[in-house]
CSV table of C-alpha atoms and ligand atoms in Angstrom, one decimal:
chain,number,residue,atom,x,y,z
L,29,UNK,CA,24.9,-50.8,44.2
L,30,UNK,CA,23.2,-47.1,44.9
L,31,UNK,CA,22.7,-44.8,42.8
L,32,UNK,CA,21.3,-41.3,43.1
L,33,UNK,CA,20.5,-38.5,41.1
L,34,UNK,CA,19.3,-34.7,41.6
L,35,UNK,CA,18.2,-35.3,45.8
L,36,UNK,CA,16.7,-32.2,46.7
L,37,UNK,CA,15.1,-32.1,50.5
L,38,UNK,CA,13.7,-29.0,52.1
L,39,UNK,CA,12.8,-28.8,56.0
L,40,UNK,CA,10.4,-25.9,56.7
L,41,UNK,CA,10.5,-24.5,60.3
L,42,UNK,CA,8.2,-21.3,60.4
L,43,UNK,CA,9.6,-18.6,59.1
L,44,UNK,CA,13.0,-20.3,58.2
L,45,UNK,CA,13.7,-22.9,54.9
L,46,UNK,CA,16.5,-25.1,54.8
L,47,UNK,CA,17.8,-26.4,51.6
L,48,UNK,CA,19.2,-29.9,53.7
L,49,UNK,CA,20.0,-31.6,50.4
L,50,UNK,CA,20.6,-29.7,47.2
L,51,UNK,CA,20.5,-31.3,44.3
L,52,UNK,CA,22.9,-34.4,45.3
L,53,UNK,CA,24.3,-36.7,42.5
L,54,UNK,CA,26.3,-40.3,43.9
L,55,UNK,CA,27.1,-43.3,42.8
L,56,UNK,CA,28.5,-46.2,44.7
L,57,UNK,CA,29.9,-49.3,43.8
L,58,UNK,CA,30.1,-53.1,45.1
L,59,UNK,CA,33.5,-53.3,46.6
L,60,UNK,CA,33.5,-49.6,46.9
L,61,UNK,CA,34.1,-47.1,50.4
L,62,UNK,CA,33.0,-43.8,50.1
L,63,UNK,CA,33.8,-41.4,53.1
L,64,UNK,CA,31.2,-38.4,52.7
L,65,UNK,CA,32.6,-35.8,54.6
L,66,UNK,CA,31.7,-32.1,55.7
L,67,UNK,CA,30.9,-29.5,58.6
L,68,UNK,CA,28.3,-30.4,61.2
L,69,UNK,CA,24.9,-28.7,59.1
L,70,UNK,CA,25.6,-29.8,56.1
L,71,UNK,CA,23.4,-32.2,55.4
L,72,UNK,CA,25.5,-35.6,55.9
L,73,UNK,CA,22.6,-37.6,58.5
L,74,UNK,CA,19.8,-36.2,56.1
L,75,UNK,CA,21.9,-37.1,53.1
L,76,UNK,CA,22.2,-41.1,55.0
L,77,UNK,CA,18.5,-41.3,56.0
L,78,UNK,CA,17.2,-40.1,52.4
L,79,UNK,CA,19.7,-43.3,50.7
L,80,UNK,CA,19.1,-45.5,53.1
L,81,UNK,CA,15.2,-45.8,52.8
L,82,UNK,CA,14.1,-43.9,55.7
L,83,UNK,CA,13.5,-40.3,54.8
L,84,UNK,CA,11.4,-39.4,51.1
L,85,UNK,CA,13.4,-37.0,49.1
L,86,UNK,CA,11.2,-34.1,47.7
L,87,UNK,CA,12.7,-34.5,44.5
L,88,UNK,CA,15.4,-37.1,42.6
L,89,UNK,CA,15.9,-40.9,42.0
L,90,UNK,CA,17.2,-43.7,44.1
L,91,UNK,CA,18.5,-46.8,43.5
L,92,UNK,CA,19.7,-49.5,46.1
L,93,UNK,CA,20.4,-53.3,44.2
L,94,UNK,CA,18.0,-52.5,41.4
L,95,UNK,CA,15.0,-50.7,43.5
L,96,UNK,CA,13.8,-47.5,44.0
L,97,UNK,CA,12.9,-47.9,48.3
L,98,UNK,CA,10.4,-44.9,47.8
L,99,UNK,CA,8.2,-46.7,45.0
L,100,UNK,CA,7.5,-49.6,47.6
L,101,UNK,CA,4.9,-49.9,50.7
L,102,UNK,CA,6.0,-49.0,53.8
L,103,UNK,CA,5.6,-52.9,55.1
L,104,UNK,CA,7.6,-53.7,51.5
L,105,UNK,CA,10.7,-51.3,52.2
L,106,UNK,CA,11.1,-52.2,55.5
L,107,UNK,CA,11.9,-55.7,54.4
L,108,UNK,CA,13.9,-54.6,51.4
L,109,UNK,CA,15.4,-52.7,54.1
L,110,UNK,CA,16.1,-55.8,56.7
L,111,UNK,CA,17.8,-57.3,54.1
L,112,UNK,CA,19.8,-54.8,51.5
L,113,UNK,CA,20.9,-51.9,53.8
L,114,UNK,CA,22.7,-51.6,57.1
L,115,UNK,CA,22.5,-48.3,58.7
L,116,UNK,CA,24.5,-46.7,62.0
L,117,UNK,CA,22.6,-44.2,63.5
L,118,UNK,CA,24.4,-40.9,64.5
L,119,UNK,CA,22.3,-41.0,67.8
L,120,UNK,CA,22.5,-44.9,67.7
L,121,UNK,CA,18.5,-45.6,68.6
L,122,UNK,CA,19.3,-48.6,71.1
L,123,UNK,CA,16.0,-50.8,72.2
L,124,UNK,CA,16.6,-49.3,76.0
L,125,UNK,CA,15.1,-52.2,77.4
L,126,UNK,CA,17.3,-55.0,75.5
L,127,UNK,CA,20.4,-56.1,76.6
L,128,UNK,CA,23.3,-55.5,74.3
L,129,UNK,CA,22.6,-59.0,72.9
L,130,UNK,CA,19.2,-58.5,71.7
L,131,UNK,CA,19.8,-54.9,70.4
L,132,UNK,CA,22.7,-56.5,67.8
L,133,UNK,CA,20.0,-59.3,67.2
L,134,UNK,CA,17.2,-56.8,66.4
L,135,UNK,CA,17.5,-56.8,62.8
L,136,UNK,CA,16.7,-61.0,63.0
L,137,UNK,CA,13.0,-59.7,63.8
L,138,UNK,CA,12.7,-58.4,60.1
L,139,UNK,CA,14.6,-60.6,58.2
L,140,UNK,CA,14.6,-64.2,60.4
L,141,UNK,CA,17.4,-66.6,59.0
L,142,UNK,CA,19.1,-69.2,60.4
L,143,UNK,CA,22.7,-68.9,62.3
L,144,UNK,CA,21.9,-65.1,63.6
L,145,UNK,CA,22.5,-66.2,66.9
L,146,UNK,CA,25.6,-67.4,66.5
L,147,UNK,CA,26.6,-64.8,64.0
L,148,UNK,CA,25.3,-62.0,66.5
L,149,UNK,CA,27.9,-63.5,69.0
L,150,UNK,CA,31.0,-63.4,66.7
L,151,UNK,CA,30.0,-59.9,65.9
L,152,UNK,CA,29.9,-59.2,70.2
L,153,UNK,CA,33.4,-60.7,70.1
L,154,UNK,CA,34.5,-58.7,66.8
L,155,UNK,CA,33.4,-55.3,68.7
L,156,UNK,CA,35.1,-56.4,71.9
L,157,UNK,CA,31.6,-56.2,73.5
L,158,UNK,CA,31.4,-59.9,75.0
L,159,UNK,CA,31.8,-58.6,78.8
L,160,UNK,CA,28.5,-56.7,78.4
L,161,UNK,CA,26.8,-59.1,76.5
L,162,UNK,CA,24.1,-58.9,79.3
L,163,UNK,CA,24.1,-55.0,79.4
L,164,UNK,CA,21.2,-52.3,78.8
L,165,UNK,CA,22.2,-49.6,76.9
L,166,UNK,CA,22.0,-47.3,79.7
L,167,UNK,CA,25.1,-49.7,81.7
L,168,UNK,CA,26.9,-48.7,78.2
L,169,UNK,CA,29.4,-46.2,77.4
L,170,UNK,CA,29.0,-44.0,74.1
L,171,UNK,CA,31.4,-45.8,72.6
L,172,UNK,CA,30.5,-49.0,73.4
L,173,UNK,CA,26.7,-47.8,72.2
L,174,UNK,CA,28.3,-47.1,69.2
L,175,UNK,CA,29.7,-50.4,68.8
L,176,UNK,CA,26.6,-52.2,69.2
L,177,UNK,CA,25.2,-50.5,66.7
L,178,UNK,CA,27.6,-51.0,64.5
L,179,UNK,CA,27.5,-55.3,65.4
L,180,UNK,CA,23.1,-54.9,64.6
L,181,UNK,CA,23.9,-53.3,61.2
L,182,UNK,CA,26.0,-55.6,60.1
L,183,UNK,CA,23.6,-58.8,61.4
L,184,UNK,CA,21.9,-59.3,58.3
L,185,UNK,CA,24.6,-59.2,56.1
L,186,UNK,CA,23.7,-56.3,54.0
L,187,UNK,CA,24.9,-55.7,50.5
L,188,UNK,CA,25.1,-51.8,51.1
L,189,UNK,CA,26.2,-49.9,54.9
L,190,UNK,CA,25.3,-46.7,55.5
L,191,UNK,CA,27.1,-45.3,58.7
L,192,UNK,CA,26.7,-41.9,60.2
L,193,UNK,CA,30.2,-41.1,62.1
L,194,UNK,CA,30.3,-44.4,63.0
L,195,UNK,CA,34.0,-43.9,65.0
L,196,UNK,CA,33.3,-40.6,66.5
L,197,UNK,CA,33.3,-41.8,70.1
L,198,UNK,CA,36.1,-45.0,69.7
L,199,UNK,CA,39.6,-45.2,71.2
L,200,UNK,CA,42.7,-46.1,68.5
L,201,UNK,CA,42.2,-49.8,68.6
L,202,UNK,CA,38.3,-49.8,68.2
L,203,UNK,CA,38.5,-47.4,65.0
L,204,UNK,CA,40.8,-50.4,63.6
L,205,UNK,CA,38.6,-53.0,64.7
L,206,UNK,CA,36.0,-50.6,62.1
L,207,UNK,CA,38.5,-50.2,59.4
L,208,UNK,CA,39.1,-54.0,59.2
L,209,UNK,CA,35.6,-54.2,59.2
L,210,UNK,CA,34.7,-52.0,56.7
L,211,UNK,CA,37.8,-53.8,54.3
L,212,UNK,CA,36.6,-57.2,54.3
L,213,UNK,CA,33.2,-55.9,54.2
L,214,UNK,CA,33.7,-54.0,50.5
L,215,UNK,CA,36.5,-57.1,49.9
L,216,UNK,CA,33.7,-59.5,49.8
L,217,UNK,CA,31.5,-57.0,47.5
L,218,UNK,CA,29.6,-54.8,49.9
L,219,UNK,CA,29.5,-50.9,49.5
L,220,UNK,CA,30.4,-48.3,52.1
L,221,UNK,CA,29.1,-45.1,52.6
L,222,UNK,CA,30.1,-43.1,55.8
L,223,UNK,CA,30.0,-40.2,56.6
L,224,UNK,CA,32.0,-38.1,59.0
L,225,UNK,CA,33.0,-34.6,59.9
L,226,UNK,CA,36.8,-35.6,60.3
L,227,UNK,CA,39.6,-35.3,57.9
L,228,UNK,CA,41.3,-38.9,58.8
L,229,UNK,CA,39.8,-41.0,57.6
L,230,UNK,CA,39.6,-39.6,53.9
L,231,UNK,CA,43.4,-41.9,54.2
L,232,UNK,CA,41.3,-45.1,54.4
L,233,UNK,CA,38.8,-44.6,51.8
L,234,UNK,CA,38.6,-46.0,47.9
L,235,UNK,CA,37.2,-42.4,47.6
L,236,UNK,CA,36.3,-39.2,49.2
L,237,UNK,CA,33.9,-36.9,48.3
L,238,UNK,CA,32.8,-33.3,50.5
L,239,UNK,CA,29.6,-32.1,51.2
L,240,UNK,CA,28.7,-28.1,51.7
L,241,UNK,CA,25.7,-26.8,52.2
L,242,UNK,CA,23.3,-29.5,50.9
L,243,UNK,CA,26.0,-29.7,47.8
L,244,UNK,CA,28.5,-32.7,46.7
L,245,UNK,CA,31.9,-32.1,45.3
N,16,ADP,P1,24.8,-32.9,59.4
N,16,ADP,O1,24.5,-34.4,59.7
N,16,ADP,O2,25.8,-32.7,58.3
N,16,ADP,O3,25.2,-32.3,60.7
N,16,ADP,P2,21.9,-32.7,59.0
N,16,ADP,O4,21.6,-33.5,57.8
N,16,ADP,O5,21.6,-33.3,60.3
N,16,ADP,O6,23.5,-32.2,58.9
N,16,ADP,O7,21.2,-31.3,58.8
N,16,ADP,C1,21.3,-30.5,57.7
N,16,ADP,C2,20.5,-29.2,57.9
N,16,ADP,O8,19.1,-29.5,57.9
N,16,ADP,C3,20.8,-28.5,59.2
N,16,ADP,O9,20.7,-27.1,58.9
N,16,ADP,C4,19.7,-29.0,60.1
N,16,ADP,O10,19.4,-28.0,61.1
N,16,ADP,C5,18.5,-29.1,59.2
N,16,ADP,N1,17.6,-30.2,59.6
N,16,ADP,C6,17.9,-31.5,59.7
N,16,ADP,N2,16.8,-32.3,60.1
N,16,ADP,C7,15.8,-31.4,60.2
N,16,ADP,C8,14.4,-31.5,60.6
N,16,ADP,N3,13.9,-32.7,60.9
N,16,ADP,N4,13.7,-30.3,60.7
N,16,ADP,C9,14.2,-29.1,60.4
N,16,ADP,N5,15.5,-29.0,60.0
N,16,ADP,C10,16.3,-30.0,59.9
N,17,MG,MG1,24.7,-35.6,61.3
């Protein structure tokens, strides 16, 4: 489902290079969940962005399904996007001015097919979000924010989720509500890769693997 060899990224500020990624090898299989983990700094959200489309390695190879995103135009990988990859943002990136309905149907603007709406809902009621259906993302707590984006990245029903410590803000039951998720998510032949800076859920996963420094291990 992904592969990826040698990633190297660099961020220049002035005076100051950091080595975000250095030199990252992964593989991930249908069925599989990975849990990435590692300190805050070590490259985890760039590691994310970089597989999932959004963020040009300087160096190394990419595959998602077959393509590499990065040889594609920009109009071309955003629909190979829409339809392959779901991806929780660390920082979420709500529409501000949609209510919590529209922000979990967002992804239907890329990638239009029929019975979003109703699948939209059944993700609301899966998340326990159905009493702010109606919200704005302001009238949301972070972990129900957190929840909606998790309901828009799984809209389309992507082959591969990428999810940037998608629980860090959920109460007990809501985390399970994400396992269970995640299980018949892989169970019916999706891939997860999330990544998180907590031990716990290392438990859960088909596989863990630790990031330092830009480096896998
Ligand atoms: P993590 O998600 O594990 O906390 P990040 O991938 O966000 O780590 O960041 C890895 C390193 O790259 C950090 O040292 C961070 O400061 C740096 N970094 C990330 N994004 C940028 C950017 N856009 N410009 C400059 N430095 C960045
Ligand atoms: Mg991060």
């Amino acid at each position: 489902m992904l592969e990826a060899a040698g990633l190297k990224k660099t961020f220049s500020r002035p005076g100051k290079i950091v080595a975000a990624l250095d030199g990252v090898t992964l593989k991930l299989a249908g069925g599989e969940f990975v849990v990435v983990r590692g300190p805050s700094g070590s490259g985890k959200t760039t590691l994310l962005l970089t597989l999932g489309g959004l963020l040009a390695p300087d160096s190394g190879r990419i595959d998602i399904a077959g393509r590499n995103p990065y040889e594609l135009s920009n109009e071309a990988r955003a629909a190979f996007r829409a339809g392959t990859v779901g991806f929780v943002f660390q920082q979420f990136h709500l529409v501000p001015y949609l209510s919590v309905r529209d922000n979990v149907l967002c992804p239907a603007l890329a990638a239009p097919a029929d019975g979003l709406d109703k699948r939209a809902d059944e993700l609301i009621e899966r998340f326990n979000l159905a009493p702010r259906r109606t919200h704005l993302p302001a009238e949301l707590s972070t972990g129900e924010k957190q929840r909606v984006a998790l309901a828009r990245a799984l809209l389309n029903s992507p082959k591969l989720l990428l999810a940037d410590e998608p629980t860090g803000n959920l109460d007990e039951a809501n985390e399970r509500v994400v396992l269970e998720t995640f299980k018949s998510f892989t169970a019916a032949g999706g891939a997860v890769l999330m990544v998180t800076h907590s031990r716990h859920w290392e438990d859960h996963a088909d596989r863990a693997l630790y990031l330092e420094a830009g480096r896998l291990r």
